Amino acid sequence: MAWLGLLLTLYLLKLWLGMREPFRHFSRGAMDISLLRIGLTLALAILLPVALAYVHRHVQAIPRLPINTLPHLLALLLLGAVTTGLGLYLLAQRLKLAEPSTEVSEHRNNWQKNLMPRELFIHLESHILANRRHREIPNRIYQKFEPSLCQEGGSEKGTFGGRTLVETQPILSEIAYGSGFRAVRIVTSVLGQTLLAVGALSLIGLSADLARVAHQPALLIGLIMPGMLLIFGAVLSRMGNAFWAEMQFRSLLLELSVEGTYTESKLSTGTGIYDSTRSENTVVRSTITPWFLVSDLLTSTFAISGNMNLEQERHILSLGKADDALDAVLGELEEFFASRQTIAGVNEVDLQSASQIYQMNEQTRALAAQPTSLALAAEQASGLLARTEEEQGTTT
């Protein structure tokens, strides 16, 4: 029974040793527990005592252990129960804060607009999506907006389409922990660090005895207790660290899918005989079918030590509606459509420039007309003088 207790203690320590890295299970899944492994474990638990009894009675007597393994097994069960209890309490309290949901704000429509499809894509990417940035940090583009434009029948008509998936910069969100959760989390971390310290000191004391006396099985088996303290100290410390290291973020996730067709036609204005300004445009009539999906994203990650402390994968906890963000995007698109011009117009700057040119032309014509007026006055004066002299000669 002492040997069975020793083997059981070593096997349980091996299992707990694999639990000292909780972050590995977040990224790679839980423990590798399969039906084959469970069957082997049960078979080993049943056949091992029978095999030891058979060897002890019929082959060779198994020597007695110089120590009692019952305290080791009881200590392991106690530490395992404490560790499991603390972990389950923290997990249960954390699960109470979880509110998973999969809601999105959706908008589908059919627009008839006079604009080139590429202009719509440029405005969506360089203005609509860029305006969603947080603190001027670029958005996280998971699927780049690479629109496709397919022309049919020359260049007069065609189809277009594009899709993008963008997330804004995540913003840190506080987690509303309860007082009980905070207290147990502190106890878990303190207990884990204490076990590590006690285990290290015990190991140092035994190492001095092993250096003086060689080939002592009792001392070698005595290393189980310090190893047990170190293993459970590491498990408790890293388990508490997992609950300390969680960080939640909120961000805006936008998925946009655009499809449609377009046709081109010529439009000319100002072709009359008295018109001084002429405009000729190629008008593109686009039928646009957009599909907007906007969601308020709640994600969680676990910080680690080192220069890659926040470079771990984030886990999506919930998706919420973002009606305000969707309304803002649609409002900006409506402003863009309203600002589009089909016919080239004249703005206030053009009118002011034309007025200045007109005034300059008026002054130039006035200056050009001044010499003609002086010559006419001179001719009139000379004619009057000639008539006066004729009248005087006739009188004489």
Tab-separated table of C-alpha atoms in Angstrom:
chain	number	residue	atom	x	y	z
A	1	MET	CA	0.000	0.000	0.000
A	2	ALA	CA	2.888	2.360	0.624
A	3	TRP	CA	4.130	1.820	-2.926
A	4	LEU	CA	0.622	2.325	-4.299
A	5	GLY	CA	0.347	5.561	-2.338
A	6	LEU	CA	3.689	6.708	-3.713
A	7	LEU	CA	2.739	5.924	-7.320
A	8	LEU	CA	-0.637	7.610	-6.900
A	9	THR	CA	1.033	10.688	-5.426
A	10	LEU	CA	3.521	10.900	-8.311
A	11	TYR	CA	0.764	10.452	-10.883
A	12	LEU	CA	-1.391	13.189	-9.346
A	13	LEU	CA	1.619	15.486	-9.189
A	14	LYS	CA	2.173	14.851	-12.892
A	15	LEU	CA	-1.419	15.879	-13.622
A	16	TRP	CA	-1.125	19.074	-11.569
A	17	LEU	CA	2.220	19.839	-13.199
A	18	GLY	CA	0.429	20.044	-16.551
A	19	MET	CA	-1.984	22.644	-15.124
A	20	ARG	CA	0.664	25.194	-14.214
A	21	GLU	CA	0.219	27.116	-17.503
A	22	PRO	CA	-3.448	28.170	-17.792
A	23	PHE	CA	-2.829	30.494	-20.748
A	24	ARG	CA	-1.843	27.522	-22.883
A	25	HIS	CA	-5.354	26.117	-22.566
A	26	PHE	CA	-6.936	29.380	-23.734
A	27	SER	CA	-5.078	29.239	-27.036
A	28	ARG	CA	-4.789	25.484	-27.593
A	29	GLY	CA	-7.912	24.178	-25.928
A	30	ALA	CA	-8.401	22.289	-22.684
A	31	MET	CA	-6.620	19.162	-21.513
A	32	ASP	CA	-6.152	16.419	-24.046
A	33	ILE	CA	-8.681	14.034	-22.501
A	34	SER	CA	-9.932	11.326	-24.831
A	35	LEU	CA	-11.786	8.074	-24.296
A	36	LEU	CA	-8.575	6.139	-24.917
A	37	ARG	CA	-6.728	8.079	-22.240
A	38	ILE	CA	-9.559	7.644	-19.745
A	39	GLY	CA	-9.640	3.912	-20.478
A	40	LEU	CA	-5.888	3.564	-19.988
A	41	THR	CA	-6.069	5.443	-16.697
A	42	LEU	CA	-8.877	3.221	-15.374
A	43	ALA	CA	-7.089	0.087	-16.543
A	44	LEU	CA	-3.888	1.211	-14.852
A	45	ALA	CA	-5.739	1.958	-11.603
A	46	ILE	CA	-7.266	-1.543	-11.609
A	47	LEU	CA	-4.332	-3.597	-12.885
A	48	LEU	CA	-1.466	-1.879	-11.043
A	49	PRO	CA	-2.458	-3.111	-7.515
A	50	VAL	CA	-3.014	-6.634	-8.896
A	51	ALA	CA	0.384	-6.585	-10.636
A	52	LEU	CA	2.188	-5.360	-7.523
A	53	ALA	CA	0.497	-7.999	-5.340
A	54	TYR	CA	1.397	-10.749	-7.806
A	55	VAL	CA	5.044	-9.656	-7.993
A	56	HIS	CA	5.260	-9.346	-4.198
A	57	ARG	CA	3.842	-12.854	-3.534
A	58	HIS	CA	5.126	-14.944	-6.434
A	59	VAL	CA	8.162	-13.244	-7.994
A	60	GLN	CA	10.072	-11.173	-5.474
A	61	ALA	CA	9.136	-9.483	-2.261
A	62	ILE	CA	8.892	-5.744	-2.665
A	63	PRO	CA	10.921	-3.962	0.030
A	64	ARG	CA	9.160	-1.700	2.454
A	65	LEU	CA	9.440	2.026	1.966
A	66	PRO	CA	11.481	3.784	4.654
A	67	ILE	CA	8.834	6.509	4.979
A	68	ASN	CA	5.090	6.706	5.222
A	69	THR	CA	3.524	8.079	2.020
A	70	LEU	CA	0.129	8.724	3.593
A	71	PRO	CA	1.020	12.290	4.720
A	72	HIS	CA	2.186	13.097	1.190
A	73	LEU	CA	-1.033	11.802	-0.296
A	74	LEU	CA	-3.170	13.641	2.251
A	75	ALA	CA	-1.209	16.874	1.700
A	76	LEU	CA	-1.653	16.513	-2.049
A	77	LEU	CA	-5.391	15.960	-1.704
A	78	LEU	CA	-5.674	18.950	0.645
A	79	LEU	CA	-3.724	21.266	-1.655
A	80	GLY	CA	-5.692	19.964	-4.636
A	81	ALA	CA	-8.995	20.611	-2.872
A	82	VAL	CA	-7.960	24.154	-1.869
A	83	THR	CA	-6.705	24.949	-5.353
A	84	THR	CA	-9.822	23.539	-6.996
A	85	GLY	CA	-12.115	25.411	-4.598
A	86	LEU	CA	-10.423	28.753	-5.162
A	87	GLY	CA	-10.387	28.249	-8.922
A	88	LEU	CA	-14.030	27.239	-9.113
A	89	TYR	CA	-15.111	30.207	-6.983
A	90	LEU	CA	-13.210	32.672	-9.161
A	91	LEU	CA	-14.559	31.040	-12.288
A	92	ALA	CA	-18.156	31.085	-11.022
A	93	GLN	CA	-17.922	34.777	-10.074
A	94	ARG	CA	-16.411	35.640	-13.430
A	95	LEU	CA	-19.121	33.740	-15.293
A	96	LYS	CA	-21.770	35.843	-13.576
A	97	LEU	CA	-20.382	38.904	-15.372
A	98	ALA	CA	-20.620	37.268	-18.802
A	99	GLU	CA	-23.592	38.337	-20.933
A	100	PRO	CA	-23.018	36.823	-24.370
A	101	SER	CA	-25.104	38.197	-27.231
A	102	THR	CA	-24.936	38.195	-31.015
A	103	GLU	CA	-26.808	41.335	-32.080
A	104	VAL	CA	-25.911	43.607	-34.992
A	105	SER	CA	-27.299	46.776	-36.534
A	106	GLU	CA	-28.221	46.035	-40.131
A	107	HIS	CA	-29.142	48.223	-43.084
A	108	ARG	CA	-30.045	47.079	-46.594
A	109	ASN	CA	-31.214	49.402	-49.335
A	110	ASN	CA	-31.268	50.087	-53.053
A	111	TRP	CA	-29.980	53.456	-54.247
A	112	GLN	CA	-30.198	55.157	-57.627
A	113	LYS	CA	-27.377	57.707	-57.713
A	114	ASN	CA	-25.524	59.672	-60.377
A	115	LEU	CA	-21.909	58.898	-59.551
A	116	MET	CA	-19.070	56.659	-60.557
A	117	PRO	CA	-18.830	53.463	-58.448
A	118	ARG	CA	-15.149	54.092	-57.784
A	119	GLU	CA	-15.982	57.465	-56.213
A	120	LEU	CA	-18.281	55.698	-53.766
A	121	PHE	CA	-15.538	53.240	-52.785
A	122	ILE	CA	-12.970	56.024	-52.382
A	123	HIS	CA	-15.310	58.039	-50.168
A	124	LEU	CA	-16.202	55.014	-48.051
A	125	GLU	CA	-12.589	54.084	-47.418
A	126	SER	CA	-10.963	57.514	-47.088
A	127	HIS	CA	-13.761	59.361	-45.262
A	128	ILE	CA	-16.497	57.156	-43.805
A	129	LEU	CA	-14.203	54.473	-42.382
A	130	ALA	CA	-11.390	56.902	-41.548
A	131	ASN	CA	-13.794	59.014	-39.480
A	132	ARG	CA	-14.388	56.057	-37.201
A	133	ARG	CA	-10.800	56.126	-35.886
A	134	HIS	CA	-10.083	56.481	-32.188
A	135	ARG	CA	-7.401	59.009	-31.227
A	136	GLU	CA	-6.129	59.068	-34.821
A	137	ILE	CA	-5.039	55.425	-34.551
A	138	PRO	CA	-5.583	53.590	-37.870
A	139	ASN	CA	-8.385	51.093	-38.031
A	140	ARG	CA	-7.728	47.367	-38.055
A	141	ILE	CA	-8.568	46.156	-41.547
A	142	TYR	CA	-9.247	42.421	-41.647
A	143	GLN	CA	-10.496	42.451	-45.226
A	144	LYS	CA	-9.258	45.258	-47.431
A	145	PHE	CA	-11.732	47.113	-49.603
A	146	GLU	CA	-10.663	46.024	-53.087
A	147	PRO	CA	-13.627	46.858	-55.348
A	148	SER	CA	-14.066	45.072	-58.656
A	149	LEU	CA	-15.372	46.924	-61.726
A	150	CYS	CA	-16.487	44.844	-64.706
A	151	GLN	CA	-17.346	46.697	-67.933
A	152	GLU	CA	-19.828	45.256	-70.396
A	153	GLY	CA	-20.537	46.350	-73.948
A	154	GLY	CA	-17.536	48.635	-74.274
A	155	SER	CA	-17.580	51.283	-71.539
A	156	GLU	CA	-21.263	52.253	-71.434
A	157	LYS	CA	-22.417	49.821	-68.765
A	158	GLY	CA	-21.081	47.296	-66.275
A	159	THR	CA	-21.224	45.845	-62.793
A	160	PHE	CA	-19.255	46.526	-59.636
A	161	GLY	CA	-18.870	45.092	-56.142
A	162	GLY	CA	-16.716	45.274	-53.040
A	163	ARG	CA	-16.549	44.094	-49.444
A	164	THR	CA	-14.634	45.185	-46.362
A	165	LEU	CA	-14.364	44.244	-42.697
A	166	VAL	CA	-12.963	46.944	-40.404
A	167	GLU	CA	-12.586	47.275	-36.639
A	168	THR	CA	-11.810	50.504	-34.852
A	169	GLN	CA	-9.060	50.769	-32.274
A	170	PRO	CA	-10.195	48.851	-29.141
A	171	ILE	CA	-10.863	51.024	-26.085
A	172	LEU	CA	-10.135	49.665	-22.605
A	173	SER	CA	-13.298	48.818	-20.655
A	174	GLU	CA	-13.335	48.292	-16.897
A	175	ILE	CA	-14.628	44.978	-15.519
A	176	ALA	CA	-17.103	45.318	-12.626
A	177	TYR	CA	-15.649	42.737	-10.229
A	178	GLY	CA	-17.363	42.080	-6.911
A	179	SER	CA	-15.710	42.464	-3.522
A	180	GLY	CA	-15.699	38.686	-2.930
A	181	PHE	CA	-13.966	38.067	-6.234
A	182	ARG	CA	-11.285	40.636	-5.452
A	183	ALA	CA	-10.637	39.169	-1.989
A	184	VAL	CA	-10.362	35.561	-3.215
A	185	ARG	CA	-8.120	36.654	-6.065
A	186	ILE	CA	-5.727	38.270	-3.596
A	187	VAL	CA	-5.807	35.199	-1.341
A	188	THR	CA	-5.038	32.946	-4.320
A	189	SER	CA	-2.020	34.981	-5.363
A	190	VAL	CA	-0.672	35.324	-1.811
A	191	LEU	CA	-1.124	31.608	-1.080
A	192	GLY	CA	0.594	30.650	-4.318
A	193	GLN	CA	3.602	32.874	-3.645
A	194	THR	CA	3.815	31.571	-0.062
A	195	LEU	CA	3.861	27.949	-1.228
A	196	LEU	CA	6.588	28.786	-3.737
A	197	ALA	CA	8.708	30.394	-1.034
A	198	VAL	CA	8.213	27.529	1.457
A	199	GLY	CA	8.889	24.918	-1.213
A	200	ALA	CA	12.071	26.669	-2.327
A	201	LEU	CA	13.355	26.932	1.259
A	202	SER	CA	12.549	23.259	1.929
A	203	LEU	CA	14.332	22.225	-1.230
A	204	ILE	CA	17.398	24.226	-0.220
A	205	GLY	CA	17.449	22.528	3.204
A	206	LEU	CA	17.182	19.052	1.672
A	207	SER	CA	19.849	19.783	-0.898
A	208	ALA	CA	22.336	20.406	1.932
A	209	ASP	CA	21.498	17.004	3.485
A	210	LEU	CA	21.775	15.252	0.121
A	211	ALA	CA	25.194	16.779	-0.407
A	212	ARG	CA	26.446	15.344	2.922
A	213	VAL	CA	24.858	11.880	2.768
A	214	ALA	CA	24.644	10.042	-0.548
A	215	HIS	CA	22.387	7.137	-1.521
A	216	GLN	CA	19.629	7.819	0.961
A	217	PRO	CA	16.247	6.745	-0.503
A	218	ALA	CA	14.398	8.418	2.340
A	219	LEU	CA	15.915	11.772	1.419
A	220	LEU	CA	15.094	11.245	-2.246
A	221	ILE	CA	11.479	10.424	-1.422
A	222	GLY	CA	11.479	13.422	0.890
A	223	LEU	CA	11.881	15.635	-2.167
A	224	ILE	CA	8.229	14.919	-2.977
A	225	MET	CA	6.951	17.412	-0.413
A	226	PRO	CA	9.027	20.417	-1.625
A	227	GLY	CA	8.170	19.497	-5.212
A	228	MET	CA	4.507	19.332	-4.258
A	229	LEU	CA	4.657	22.790	-2.686
A	230	LEU	CA	6.428	24.220	-5.739
A	231	ILE	CA	3.925	22.669	-8.162
A	232	PHE	CA	0.828	23.870	-6.290
A	233	GLY	CA	2.447	27.251	-5.660
A	234	ALA	CA	3.008	27.636	-9.412
A	235	VAL	CA	-0.545	26.509	-10.195
A	236	LEU	CA	-2.099	28.925	-7.685
A	237	SER	CA	0.122	31.834	-8.733
A	238	ARG	CA	-0.547	31.429	-12.421
A	239	MET	CA	-4.237	30.744	-11.872
A	240	GLY	CA	-4.521	33.961	-9.891
A	241	ASN	CA	-2.467	35.725	-12.552
A	242	ALA	CA	-4.972	34.632	-15.188
A	243	PHE	CA	-7.762	36.451	-13.325
A	244	TRP	CA	-5.533	39.477	-12.687
A	245	ALA	CA	-4.370	39.706	-16.307
A	246	GLU	CA	-7.751	39.817	-18.046
A	247	MET	CA	-8.411	43.040	-19.942
A	248	GLN	CA	-11.620	43.904	-21.772
A	249	PHE	CA	-11.956	46.205	-24.769
A	250	ARG	CA	-14.819	47.763	-26.685
A	251	SER	CA	-14.612	48.546	-30.371
A	252	LEU	CA	-16.784	49.093	-33.411
A	253	LEU	CA	-16.899	46.326	-36.007
A	254	LEU	CA	-18.185	47.305	-39.446
A	255	GLU	CA	-18.805	44.989	-42.354
A	256	LEU	CA	-19.858	46.547	-45.646
A	257	SER	CA	-20.830	44.755	-48.825
A	258	VAL	CA	-21.668	46.783	-51.964
A	259	GLU	CA	-22.926	45.475	-55.301
A	260	GLY	CA	-24.617	47.114	-58.246
A	261	THR	CA	-24.685	48.103	-61.912
A	262	TYR	CA	-23.991	51.338	-63.785
A	263	THR	CA	-24.728	52.937	-67.187
A	264	GLU	CA	-23.081	55.920	-68.892
A	265	SER	CA	-24.675	58.694	-70.979
A	266	LYS	CA	-23.639	62.079	-72.423
A	267	LEU	CA	-25.092	65.353	-71.118
A	268	SER	CA	-24.328	68.733	-72.768
A	269	THR	CA	-25.443	72.226	-71.684
A	270	GLY	CA	-24.857	75.721	-73.029
A	271	THR	CA	-24.982	74.789	-76.735
A	272	GLY	CA	-27.207	77.690	-77.767
A	273	ILE	CA	-26.016	80.409	-80.227
A	274	TYR	CA	-26.050	83.082	-77.529
A	275	ASP	CA	-24.502	80.884	-74.806
A	276	SER	CA	-20.971	81.876	-73.809
A	277	THR	CA	-20.337	78.882	-71.558
A	278	ARG	CA	-20.620	75.254	-72.561
A	279	SER	CA	-20.407	72.080	-70.472
A	280	GLU	CA	-20.298	68.481	-71.600
A	281	ASN	CA	-20.369	65.679	-69.024
A	282	THR	CA	-20.465	61.909	-68.984
A	283	VAL	CA	-23.238	61.087	-66.533
A	284	VAL	CA	-22.997	57.705	-64.785
A	285	ARG	CA	-26.216	56.294	-63.373
A	286	SER	CA	-25.463	53.697	-60.699
A	287	THR	CA	-27.823	51.248	-59.043
A	288	ILE	CA	-26.246	50.501	-55.648
A	289	THR	CA	-27.263	47.706	-53.281
A	290	PRO	CA	-25.418	48.178	-49.965
A	291	TRP	CA	-25.500	45.897	-46.942
A	292	PHE	CA	-24.217	47.394	-43.696
A	293	LEU	CA	-23.528	45.330	-40.568
A	294	VAL	CA	-22.338	47.359	-37.579
A	295	SER	CA	-21.803	45.964	-34.096
A	296	ASP	CA	-20.448	47.079	-30.739
A	297	LEU	CA	-17.755	44.481	-30.047
A	298	LEU	CA	-16.734	43.374	-26.540
A	299	THR	CA	-13.461	41.437	-26.495
A	300	SER	CA	-11.115	40.117	-23.845
A	301	THR	CA	-7.418	39.322	-23.755
A	302	PHE	CA	-4.856	38.321	-21.160
A	303	ALA	CA	-1.741	40.389	-20.585
A	304	ILE	CA	1.565	38.612	-20.067
A	305	SER	CA	5.041	39.707	-19.044
A	306	GLY	CA	7.543	40.837	-21.640
A	307	ASN	CA	7.598	43.077	-24.676
A	308	MET	CA	4.624	41.212	-26.217
A	309	ASN	CA	2.418	41.738	-23.183
A	310	LEU	CA	-0.663	42.884	-25.121
A	311	GLU	CA	-0.017	41.024	-28.369
A	312	GLN	CA	-2.106	37.985	-27.448
A	313	GLU	CA	-5.251	36.940	-29.270
A	314	ARG	CA	-8.507	38.571	-28.237
A	315	HIS	CA	-11.620	36.547	-27.545
A	316	ILE	CA	-15.028	37.860	-28.615
A	317	LEU	CA	-17.399	37.929	-25.651
A	318	SER	CA	-20.460	39.623	-27.124
A	319	LEU	CA	-21.827	41.560	-30.104
A	320	GLY	CA	-24.232	44.424	-29.423
A	321	LYS	CA	-26.295	46.755	-31.577
A	322	ALA	CA	-24.707	50.031	-32.710
A	323	ASP	CA	-27.643	51.968	-34.168
A	324	ASP	CA	-26.058	55.374	-33.512
A	325	ALA	CA	-22.896	54.465	-35.390
A	326	LEU	CA	-24.913	53.085	-38.302
A	327	ASP	CA	-27.059	56.237	-38.469
A	328	ALA	CA	-23.898	58.367	-38.490
A	329	VAL	CA	-22.431	56.369	-41.391
A	330	LEU	CA	-25.646	56.636	-43.400
A	331	GLY	CA	-25.882	60.370	-42.655
A	332	GLU	CA	-22.381	60.973	-43.988
A	333	LEU	CA	-23.228	59.028	-47.120
A	334	GLU	CA	-26.359	61.109	-47.684
A	335	GLU	CA	-24.296	64.299	-47.367
A	336	PHE	CA	-21.866	62.922	-49.915
A	337	PHE	CA	-24.659	62.095	-52.347
A	338	ALA	CA	-26.235	65.554	-51.890
A	339	SER	CA	-22.938	67.299	-52.665
A	340	ARG	CA	-22.574	65.547	-56.008
A	341	GLN	CA	-23.105	67.691	-59.179
A	342	THR	CA	-24.184	66.330	-62.523
A	343	ILE	CA	-23.719	69.552	-64.490
A	344	ALA	CA	-20.660	71.774	-64.023
A	345	GLY	CA	-21.795	74.969	-62.306
A	346	VAL	CA	-20.298	78.358	-61.463
A	347	ASN	CA	-19.453	79.146	-57.862
A	348	GLU	CA	-19.044	82.488	-56.097
A	349	VAL	CA	-15.320	82.653	-56.816
A	350	ASP	CA	-15.985	82.223	-60.536
A	351	LEU	CA	-18.641	84.954	-60.445
A	352	GLN	CA	-16.273	87.359	-58.664
A	353	SER	CA	-13.513	86.646	-61.172
A	354	ALA	CA	-15.916	87.196	-64.075
A	355	SER	CA	-17.041	90.531	-62.535
A	356	GLN	CA	-13.437	91.713	-62.230
A	357	ILE	CA	-12.752	90.791	-65.840
A	358	TYR	CA	-15.891	92.652	-66.930
A	359	GLN	CA	-14.828	95.801	-65.026
A	360	MET	CA	-11.355	95.611	-66.538
A	361	ASN	CA	-12.838	95.323	-70.033
A	362	GLU	CA	-15.072	98.344	-69.400
A	363	GLN	CA	-12.106	100.483	-68.319
A	364	THR	CA	-10.071	99.336	-71.327
A	365	ARG	CA	-12.837	100.293	-73.740
A	366	ALA	CA	-13.198	103.689	-72.075
A	367	LEU	CA	-9.484	104.440	-72.439
A	368	ALA	CA	-9.538	103.333	-76.081
A	369	ALA	CA	-12.440	105.699	-76.824
A	370	GLN	CA	-10.714	108.884	-75.460
A	371	PRO	CA	-8.476	109.764	-78.563
A	372	THR	CA	-11.461	109.554	-80.912
A	373	SER	CA	-13.369	112.088	-78.805
A	374	LEU	CA	-10.501	114.626	-78.857
A	375	ALA	CA	-10.109	114.356	-82.631
A	376	LEU	CA	-13.815	114.928	-83.139
A	377	ALA	CA	-13.698	118.013	-80.936
A	378	ALA	CA	-10.731	119.403	-82.923
A	379	GLU	CA	-12.534	118.849	-86.232
A	380	GLN	CA	-15.623	120.597	-84.921
A	381	ALA	CA	-13.524	123.565	-83.703
A	382	SER	CA	-11.693	123.939	-87.057
A	383	GLY	CA	-14.981	123.815	-88.987
A	384	LEU	CA	-16.470	126.530	-86.795
A	385	LEU	CA	-13.415	128.769	-87.339
A	386	ALA	CA	-13.608	128.332	-91.115
A	387	ARG	CA	-17.297	129.303	-91.217
A	388	THR	CA	-16.578	132.429	-89.141
A	389	GLU	CA	-13.860	133.602	-91.564
A	390	GLU	CA	-16.177	133.140	-94.586
A	391	GLU	CA	-18.891	135.152	-92.911
A	392	GLN	CA	-16.452	138.015	-92.148
A	393	GLY	CA	-15.178	138.078	-95.816
A	394	THR	CA	-18.672	138.245	-97.168
A	395	THR	CA	-19.543	141.166	-94.914
A	396	THR	CA	-16.468	143.108	-96.038
